[in-house]
C-alpha positions as a LaTeX table, in Angstrom:
\begin{tabular}{lrrr}
\hline
Residue & $x$ (\AA) & $y$ (\AA) & $z$ (\AA) \\
\hline
Met1 & 140.35 & 240.53 & 198.81 \\
Ile2 & 140.26 & 244.09 & 199.50 \\
Asp3 & 136.70 & 244.56 & 198.36 \\
Glu4 & 135.72 & 241.75 & 200.25 \\
Ile5 & 137.33 & 243.37 & 203.22 \\
Ala6 & 135.45 & 246.54 & 202.61 \\
Lys7 & 132.18 & 244.43 & 202.55 \\
Ala8 & 132.73 & 243.58 & 206.09 \\
Gly9 & 132.64 & 247.16 & 207.31 \\
Ser10 & 134.45 & 248.44 & 210.43 \\
Gly11 & 135.69 & 246.19 & 213.10 \\
Ile12 & 136.91 & 243.59 & 211.19 \\
Lys13 & 139.95 & 241.78 & 212.54 \\
Gly14 & 142.65 & 240.91 & 210.35 \\
Pro15 & 144.75 & 237.35 & 210.67 \\
Ser16 & 147.78 & 237.58 & 212.91 \\
Ala17 & 151.30 & 237.16 & 211.37 \\
Tyr18 & 151.46 & 233.76 & 213.17 \\
Gln19 & 148.11 & 232.62 & 211.48 \\
Ile20 & 149.28 & 233.71 & 207.90 \\
Gly21 & 152.77 & 232.17 & 208.50 \\
Asn22 & 151.69 & 228.66 & 209.99 \\
Glu23 & 147.75 & 228.02 & 210.15 \\
Tyr24 & 146.93 & 229.71 & 206.60 \\
Leu25 & 149.93 & 228.75 & 204.84 \\
Asp26 & 149.47 & 225.06 & 205.75 \\
Glu27 & 145.90 & 225.26 & 204.49 \\
Glu28 & 147.26 & 226.93 & 201.52 \\
Phe29 & 149.88 & 224.05 & 201.01 \\
Glu30 & 147.09 & 221.30 & 201.37 \\
Glu31 & 145.03 & 222.84 & 198.73 \\
Leu32 & 147.99 & 223.19 & 196.38 \\
Glu33 & 148.97 & 219.61 & 196.84 \\
Lys34 & 145.48 & 218.58 & 196.00 \\
Tyr35 & 145.31 & 220.62 & 192.84 \\
Leu36 & 148.44 & 219.40 & 191.64 \\
Gly37 & 147.53 & 215.67 & 192.62 \\
Asp38 & 144.74 & 216.12 & 190.63 \\
Ile39 & 146.62 & 217.01 & 187.66 \\
Tyr40 & 149.24 & 214.29 & 188.32 \\
Asp41 & 146.37 & 211.66 & 188.09 \\
Lys42 & 145.54 & 212.75 & 184.77 \\
Phe43 & 148.77 & 211.99 & 183.27 \\
Ser44 & 148.27 & 208.31 & 182.54 \\
Thr45 & 145.06 & 209.20 & 180.80 \\
Phe46 & 145.82 & 212.27 & 178.70 \\
Gly47 & 149.53 & 212.05 & 178.57 \\
Cys48 & 151.37 & 215.25 & 179.30 \\
Thr49 & 154.24 & 217.59 & 177.49 \\
Leu50 & 157.07 & 218.20 & 179.18 \\
Met51 & 158.87 & 221.44 & 178.37 \\
Cys52 & 162.49 & 222.64 & 179.12 \\
Asp53 & 163.20 & 226.47 & 178.98 \\
Gly54 & 166.66 & 227.83 & 179.47 \\
Trp55 & 167.19 & 231.54 & 180.66 \\
Ser56 & 169.13 & 233.92 & 182.73 \\
Thr57 & 168.18 & 235.43 & 186.00 \\
Arg58 & 168.79 & 239.41 & 186.64 \\
Thr59 & 172.04 & 238.62 & 188.22 \\
Lys60 & 173.01 & 236.30 & 185.16 \\
His61 & 172.59 & 233.08 & 186.55 \\
Pro62 & 171.82 & 230.81 & 183.99 \\
Ile63 & 168.70 & 228.61 & 184.92 \\
Ile64 & 166.74 & 225.61 & 183.38 \\
Asn65 & 163.29 & 225.26 & 184.27 \\
Phe66 & 161.02 & 222.15 & 183.64 \\
Met67 & 157.25 & 222.51 & 183.37 \\
Val68 & 154.37 & 220.24 & 182.57 \\
Tyr69 & 151.36 & 220.77 & 180.55 \\
Cys70 & 148.53 & 218.33 & 180.66 \\
Asp71 & 144.87 & 218.66 & 179.91 \\
Arg72 & 145.10 & 222.68 & 179.69 \\
His73 & 146.97 & 222.97 & 182.76 \\
Met74 & 150.71 & 224.32 & 183.10 \\
Ile75 & 152.68 & 223.17 & 186.53 \\
Tyr76 & 155.86 & 223.84 & 187.46 \\
His77 & 158.08 & 220.95 & 187.93 \\
Ser78 & 161.81 & 222.03 & 188.90 \\
Ser79 & 164.54 & 224.27 & 188.18 \\
Val80 & 168.54 & 223.47 & 187.75 \\
Asp81 & 171.00 & 226.34 & 188.40 \\
Cys82 & 173.66 & 226.09 & 185.69 \\
Thr83 & 176.17 & 228.51 & 186.84 \\
Asn84 & 179.77 & 227.39 & 185.98 \\
Ile85 & 178.55 & 224.45 & 184.09 \\
Lys86 & 178.71 & 224.10 & 180.36 \\
Lys87 & 175.23 & 223.30 & 178.87 \\
Thr88 & 176.25 & 220.47 & 176.44 \\
Ala89 & 173.80 & 218.15 & 174.95 \\
Glu90 & 174.77 & 215.37 & 177.16 \\
Tyr91 & 174.38 & 217.36 & 180.16 \\
Ile92 & 170.79 & 218.76 & 179.04 \\
Phe93 & 169.73 & 215.15 & 178.20 \\
Lys94 & 170.72 & 213.96 & 181.47 \\
Leu95 & 168.64 & 216.56 & 183.00 \\
Met96 & 165.74 & 215.59 & 180.61 \\
Asp97 & 166.11 & 211.88 & 181.34 \\
Glu98 & 165.94 & 212.39 & 185.14 \\
Val99 & 162.71 & 214.49 & 184.89 \\
Val100 & 161.16 & 212.01 & 182.29 \\
Glu101 & 162.08 & 209.29 & 184.98 \\
Val102 & 160.16 & 210.93 & 187.66 \\
Val103 & 157.38 & 211.97 & 185.76 \\
Gly104 & 156.92 & 208.42 & 184.06 \\
Glu105 & 157.91 & 207.88 & 180.42 \\
Lys106 & 154.56 & 206.27 & 179.59 \\
Asn107 & 153.00 & 209.46 & 180.60 \\
Val108 & 155.07 & 211.68 & 178.60 \\
Val109 & 153.87 & 212.41 & 175.04 \\
Gln110 & 156.83 & 214.74 & 174.05 \\
Val111 & 159.43 & 216.84 & 175.15 \\
Val112 & 159.70 & 220.55 & 173.97 \\
Thr113 & 162.65 & 222.80 & 174.05 \\
Asp114 & 164.05 & 225.67 & 171.87 \\
Ser115 & 165.60 & 225.07 & 168.72 \\
Glu116 & 169.24 & 225.78 & 170.17 \\
Ser117 & 171.79 & 223.15 & 168.83 \\
Ser118 & 172.50 & 221.84 & 172.06 \\
Met119 & 168.85 & 221.28 & 172.98 \\
Lys120 & 168.04 & 219.58 & 169.61 \\
Ala121 & 170.95 & 217.17 & 170.05 \\
Ala122 & 169.59 & 216.45 & 173.81 \\
Gly123 & 166.26 & 216.06 & 172.58 \\
Gln124 & 167.70 & 213.41 & 169.95 \\
Leu125 & 169.44 & 211.60 & 172.51 \\
Leu126 & 166.50 & 211.34 & 174.67 \\
Met127 & 164.60 & 209.96 & 171.82 \\
Lys128 & 167.26 & 207.42 & 171.31 \\
Lys129 & 166.87 & 206.03 & 174.86 \\
Arg130 & 162.91 & 206.85 & 175.35 \\
Lys131 & 161.52 & 205.45 & 172.26 \\
Asn132 & 158.02 & 205.93 & 173.42 \\
Leu133 & 158.15 & 209.86 & 173.42 \\
Phe134 & 159.09 & 212.54 & 171.04 \\
Trp135 & 161.30 & 215.62 & 171.21 \\
Ser136 & 159.83 & 218.57 & 169.29 \\
Pro137 & 160.91 & 222.12 & 169.16 \\
Cys138 & 158.91 & 225.08 & 170.16 \\
Ala139 & 156.73 & 225.93 & 167.73 \\
Ala140 & 156.30 & 229.60 & 168.69 \\
His141 & 160.11 & 229.88 & 168.48 \\
Cys142 & 160.36 & 228.20 & 165.11 \\
Ile143 & 157.67 & 230.71 & 163.76 \\
Asp144 & 159.24 & 233.42 & 165.02 \\
Leu145 & 162.39 & 232.43 & 163.07 \\
Met146 & 160.15 & 232.37 & 160.35 \\
Leu147 & 159.19 & 235.82 & 160.33 \\
Glu148 & 162.94 & 236.88 & 161.31 \\
Asp149 & 164.02 & 234.84 & 158.06 \\
Ile150 & 161.09 & 236.59 & 156.01 \\
Gly151 & 162.12 & 240.04 & 157.37 \\
Lys152 & 165.60 & 239.79 & 156.09 \\
Met153 & 164.30 & 239.31 & 152.51 \\
Asp154 & 165.38 & 242.47 & 150.57 \\
Asn155 & 161.82 & 243.60 & 149.70 \\
Val156 & 160.48 & 242.85 & 153.32 \\
Lys157 & 163.49 & 244.29 & 154.90 \\
Glu158 & 163.20 & 247.55 & 152.83 \\
Thr159 & 159.43 & 247.96 & 153.70 \\
Ile160 & 160.09 & 247.47 & 157.44 \\
Ala161 & 162.87 & 249.93 & 157.53 \\
Gln162 & 160.77 & 252.62 & 156.09 \\
Gly163 & 157.67 & 251.66 & 158.41 \\
Lys164 & 160.17 & 252.14 & 161.16 \\
Lys165 & 161.19 & 255.53 & 159.86 \\
Ile166 & 157.56 & 256.75 & 159.93 \\
Thr167 & 156.92 & 255.24 & 163.36 \\
Ser168 & 160.03 & 256.82 & 164.91 \\
Phe169 & 159.53 & 260.20 & 163.31 \\
Ile170 & 155.81 & 260.32 & 164.69 \\
Tyr171 & 156.99 & 259.22 & 168.44 \\
Asn172 & 159.55 & 261.86 & 168.56 \\
Ser173 & 157.13 & 264.76 & 168.20 \\
Asp174 & 154.11 & 265.28 & 170.97 \\
Lys175 & 152.58 & 267.15 & 168.44 \\
Val176 & 152.61 & 264.70 & 165.46 \\
Val177 & 151.66 & 261.74 & 167.98 \\
Asn178 & 148.56 & 263.71 & 168.93 \\
Leu179 & 147.71 & 264.37 & 165.53 \\
Met180 & 148.23 & 260.57 & 164.77 \\
Lys181 & 145.71 & 259.61 & 167.45 \\
Thr182 & 142.91 & 261.55 & 166.01 \\
Tyr183 & 143.08 & 259.30 & 163.17 \\
Thr184 & 143.84 & 256.07 & 164.81 \\
Lys185 & 141.07 & 256.57 & 167.52 \\
Arg186 & 143.92 & 256.81 & 170.02 \\
Arg187 & 145.57 & 253.60 & 169.31 \\
Glu188 & 149.08 & 253.47 & 169.47 \\
Leu189 & 151.68 & 252.16 & 167.02 \\
Leu190 & 154.07 & 249.32 & 167.99 \\
Arg191 & 157.72 & 250.35 & 168.33 \\
Pro192 & 160.97 & 248.73 & 169.51 \\
Asp193 & 162.59 & 250.81 & 172.41 \\
Glu194 & 165.93 & 250.69 & 170.50 \\
Trp195 & 164.76 & 253.00 & 167.64 \\
Ala196 & 166.85 & 256.12 & 167.35 \\
Glu197 & 165.69 & 259.51 & 168.55 \\
Phe198 & 165.74 & 262.48 & 166.25 \\
Asn199 & 166.68 & 265.44 & 168.64 \\
Asn200 & 168.29 & 267.91 & 165.87 \\
Thr201 & 165.69 & 270.33 & 164.38 \\
Thr202 & 167.33 & 270.47 & 161.07 \\
Lys203 & 167.71 & 266.59 & 160.83 \\
Arg204 & 163.91 & 266.58 & 161.74 \\
Lys205 & 162.71 & 268.77 & 158.93 \\
Ala206 & 164.81 & 266.76 & 156.41 \\
Glu207 & 163.24 & 263.51 & 157.99 \\
Ala208 & 159.67 & 265.18 & 158.09 \\
Ile209 & 160.05 & 265.35 & 154.16 \\
Lys210 & 161.08 & 262.20 & 153.51 \\
Val211 & 158.24 & 260.55 & 155.87 \\
Ala212 & 155.49 & 262.90 & 154.20 \\
Glu213 & 156.99 & 261.52 & 150.71 \\
Leu214 & 156.45 & 257.93 & 152.06 \\
Ile215 & 153.14 & 258.33 & 153.37 \\
Leu216 & 151.96 & 259.70 & 150.39 \\
Ser217 & 153.54 & 257.15 & 148.20 \\
Glu218 & 150.92 & 254.47 & 146.71 \\
Lys219 & 154.15 & 252.40 & 145.87 \\
Phe220 & 154.90 & 252.29 & 149.60 \\
Trp221 & 151.58 & 251.36 & 150.65 \\
Lys222 & 151.46 & 248.53 & 147.83 \\
Lys223 & 154.65 & 246.89 & 149.62 \\
Val224 & 153.01 & 247.38 & 153.19 \\
Arg225 & 149.86 & 245.33 & 151.79 \\
Asn226 & 152.19 & 242.57 & 150.46 \\
Val227 & 154.22 & 242.28 & 153.52 \\
Cys228 & 151.08 & 242.01 & 155.71 \\
Ala229 & 149.73 & 239.42 & 153.16 \\
Ile230 & 152.97 & 237.62 & 153.98 \\
Met231 & 153.08 & 238.04 & 157.80 \\
Glu232 & 149.77 & 238.02 & 158.89 \\
Pro233 & 149.06 & 234.21 & 158.10 \\
Leu234 & 151.98 & 233.28 & 160.34 \\
Val235 & 151.17 & 235.78 & 163.05 \\
Lys236 & 147.75 & 234.24 & 163.34 \\
Val237 & 149.50 & 230.73 & 163.82 \\
Leu238 & 151.53 & 232.12 & 166.61 \\
Lys239 & 148.79 & 233.38 & 168.44 \\
Thr240 & 146.97 & 230.11 & 167.91 \\
Ile241 & 149.53 & 228.01 & 169.40 \\
Asp242 & 150.92 & 230.61 & 171.94 \\
Gln243 & 148.24 & 229.94 & 174.51 \\
Asp244 & 147.66 & 227.57 & 177.57 \\
Asn245 & 143.84 & 227.34 & 177.50 \\
Lys246 & 143.91 & 224.56 & 174.88 \\
Pro247 & 146.22 & 221.90 & 173.37 \\
Thr248 & 147.97 & 223.18 & 170.29 \\
Leu249 & 149.76 & 219.97 & 169.27 \\
Pro250 & 146.62 & 218.78 & 167.17 \\
Ile251 & 146.18 & 222.22 & 165.05 \\
Ile252 & 149.76 & 223.01 & 164.23 \\
Tyr253 & 149.96 & 220.97 & 161.10 \\
Glu254 & 146.58 & 222.32 & 159.82 \\
Ala255 & 147.26 & 225.71 & 160.83 \\
Met256 & 150.56 & 225.72 & 158.90 \\
Asp257 & 148.88 & 224.41 & 155.74 \\
Arg258 & 146.03 & 227.10 & 156.10 \\
Ala259 & 148.86 & 230.05 & 156.63 \\
Lys260 & 150.77 & 228.83 & 153.41 \\
Met261 & 147.48 & 228.46 & 151.11 \\
Ala262 & 146.47 & 232.17 & 152.43 \\
Ile263 & 149.97 & 233.26 & 151.32 \\
Gln264 & 149.78 & 231.59 & 148.07 \\
Lys265 & 146.30 & 233.32 & 147.29 \\
Ser266 & 147.51 & 236.65 & 148.16 \\
Val267 & 151.26 & 237.03 & 147.30 \\
Lys268 & 152.85 & 236.81 & 143.68 \\
Ser269 & 156.18 & 235.60 & 144.89 \\
Trp270 & 154.72 & 232.79 & 147.21 \\
Lys271 & 156.94 & 230.30 & 146.05 \\
Thr272 & 159.86 & 232.19 & 147.47 \\
Ile273 & 158.12 & 232.84 & 150.87 \\
Trp274 & 157.01 & 229.00 & 150.93 \\
Glu275 & 160.77 & 228.00 & 150.57 \\
Val276 & 161.72 & 230.31 & 153.76 \\
Ile277 & 158.67 & 228.52 & 155.53 \\
Asp278 & 159.58 & 225.09 & 154.69 \\
Asn279 & 162.96 & 225.27 & 155.35 \\
Arg280 & 162.11 & 225.97 & 158.91 \\
Trp281 & 159.06 & 223.60 & 159.00 \\
Tyr282 & 160.72 & 220.46 & 157.75 \\
Asn283 & 164.06 & 221.12 & 159.10 \\
Gln284 & 163.21 & 222.38 & 162.78 \\
Leu285 & 159.32 & 222.45 & 163.52 \\
His286 & 157.75 & 219.54 & 161.70 \\
Arg287 & 157.36 & 216.14 & 163.29 \\
Asp288 & 155.27 & 212.97 & 162.66 \\
Leu289 & 153.46 & 213.63 & 165.98 \\
His290 & 152.06 & 217.01 & 164.40 \\
Ala291 & 150.64 & 215.13 & 161.35 \\
Ala292 & 149.25 & 212.26 & 163.47 \\
Gly293 & 147.04 & 214.45 & 165.25 \\
Asn294 & 145.73 & 214.40 & 168.74 \\
Leu295 & 146.39 & 210.84 & 169.06 \\
Lys296 & 147.76 & 210.62 & 172.57 \\
Tyr297 & 144.61 & 212.63 & 174.00 \\
Tyr298 & 142.71 & 209.47 & 172.56 \\
Ile299 & 145.04 & 206.77 & 173.96 \\
Gln300 & 142.03 & 205.29 & 175.93 \\
Phe301 & 140.87 & 204.02 & 172.55 \\
Lys302 & 144.34 & 202.84 & 171.45 \\
Tyr303 & 143.31 & 198.92 & 171.41 \\
Val304 & 140.25 & 199.88 & 169.22 \\
Ile305 & 142.70 & 201.97 & 167.30 \\
Tyr306 & 145.26 & 199.31 & 166.65 \\
Ile307 & 142.55 & 196.81 & 165.51 \\
Phe308 & 140.77 & 199.12 & 163.10 \\
Ile309 & 144.44 & 199.74 & 161.47 \\
Tyr310 & 145.24 & 196.05 & 161.27 \\
Leu311 & 141.86 & 195.32 & 159.50 \\
Phe312 & 141.87 & 198.28 & 157.07 \\
Ser313 & 145.77 & 198.65 & 156.74 \\
Asn314 & 145.25 & 198.49 & 152.91 \\
Phe315 & 142.49 & 200.90 & 152.70 \\
Val316 & 142.49 & 204.59 & 151.89 \\
Ile317 & 140.51 & 205.07 & 155.27 \\
Leu318 & 143.77 & 204.70 & 157.15 \\
Leu319 & 144.67 & 207.92 & 155.65 \\
Tyr320 & 141.92 & 209.73 & 157.05 \\
Leu321 & 142.19 & 208.43 & 160.47 \\
Ala322 & 144.27 & 211.33 & 161.73 \\
Tyr323 & 141.31 & 213.41 & 160.90 \\
Phe324 & 138.91 & 211.68 & 163.24 \\
Leu325 & 141.49 & 211.92 & 166.01 \\
Asn326 & 141.00 & 215.64 & 166.02 \\
Pro327 & 137.26 & 216.48 & 166.06 \\
Ile328 & 137.77 & 220.18 & 165.27 \\
Leu329 & 139.40 & 219.18 & 161.91 \\
Gln330 & 137.11 & 216.31 & 161.39 \\
Tyr331 & 134.04 & 217.98 & 161.04 \\
Ser332 & 135.46 & 221.10 & 159.34 \\
Gly333 & 135.15 & 219.91 & 156.13 \\
Thr334 & 138.25 & 221.91 & 154.95 \\
Cys335 & 141.11 & 219.74 & 155.52 \\
Glu336 & 143.84 & 219.69 & 153.00 \\
Phe337 & 146.24 & 217.46 & 154.43 \\
Asn338 & 149.28 & 215.99 & 152.51 \\
Leu339 & 148.02 & 212.24 & 152.80 \\
Asp340 & 151.28 & 210.76 & 152.79 \\
Glu341 & 152.71 & 212.98 & 155.42 \\
Val342 & 149.60 & 212.06 & 157.55 \\
Arg343 & 149.93 & 208.32 & 156.86 \\
Arg344 & 153.48 & 208.41 & 157.62 \\
Gly345 & 153.31 & 210.37 & 160.82 \\
Leu346 & 150.23 & 208.29 & 161.97 \\
Arg347 & 152.06 & 205.02 & 161.72 \\
Thr348 & 155.43 & 206.42 & 163.34 \\
Ser349 & 153.10 & 207.74 & 166.23 \\
Leu350 & 151.35 & 204.44 & 166.65 \\
Gln351 & 154.59 & 202.18 & 166.51 \\
Ser352 & 155.83 & 204.24 & 169.14 \\
Trp353 & 152.80 & 204.01 & 171.36 \\
Ser354 & 152.26 & 200.37 & 170.74 \\
Gln355 & 155.25 & 199.55 & 172.91 \\
Ile356 & 153.80 & 201.24 & 175.84 \\
\hline
\end{tabular}
């Protein structure tokens, strides 16, 4: 805006307070209404995801926000102030149910919340009443918990603690920081704010010796490589799904499979890591909707799909239908889905939507 004003040169007259607060505000309101209307019109074609997010304001007021995601667009729906209200499963379910009613049950593919117990219970109550939609935990939150669980394992925990010791020591000395940047091409190291500072000179000398021993230790770097091999595939999944520019529901299943296979190929103790991942995946994150793929986004073809399944229900082609519903995976040539899971997930999803 400032650049455009500068281009106009001197003598330009700015809008009055009245114009900003009335005329231009009305124009912006009309433009926003049209923008939202265009998105609402897509609900019946593409379906939408309803997101329920609890948080606290700076003044410690608990708030529950409701957002709607449809066709790569995220819009705000409503907020509820929960001050002095116990956030039970029944209360959250009531709020969710009211929003679903406003948006339209036939338009809602899934409701996404975090994995907190009351949210999870509320989601189950909602699915019991609204049989055509699904409740899903937040995938990003669940993967965060996977990483946290892995970080608690003894060998990983020890390596992370040693890495923190090195980083903490470096950032408590300008001279060491400058030396580090000459080798990292001025890139910073990530570091939480809560790491302790070393102000005592004697203590710093002792720490310097320990840090030097760590940095020069091949055993330490071997453990670092092992931790990276465990964490990086999951972080890649987290980066992939934690975005708004494209739907991530169709790729969660495949992304998690790829992450697990990457860990298996590069980590000797992969079975232990898989157990930690599967504990969160099967008990919290995995849903039949993930296995079915991007079905709701192709709902305009639902009648063709129903006929197709009816005619070929006893053939293995049914098992691959989930691939075809996600073009990215269909043409990749590298899919390694568990076919039983895909079949079960696909059938569950179709049974749900056949009642719409």
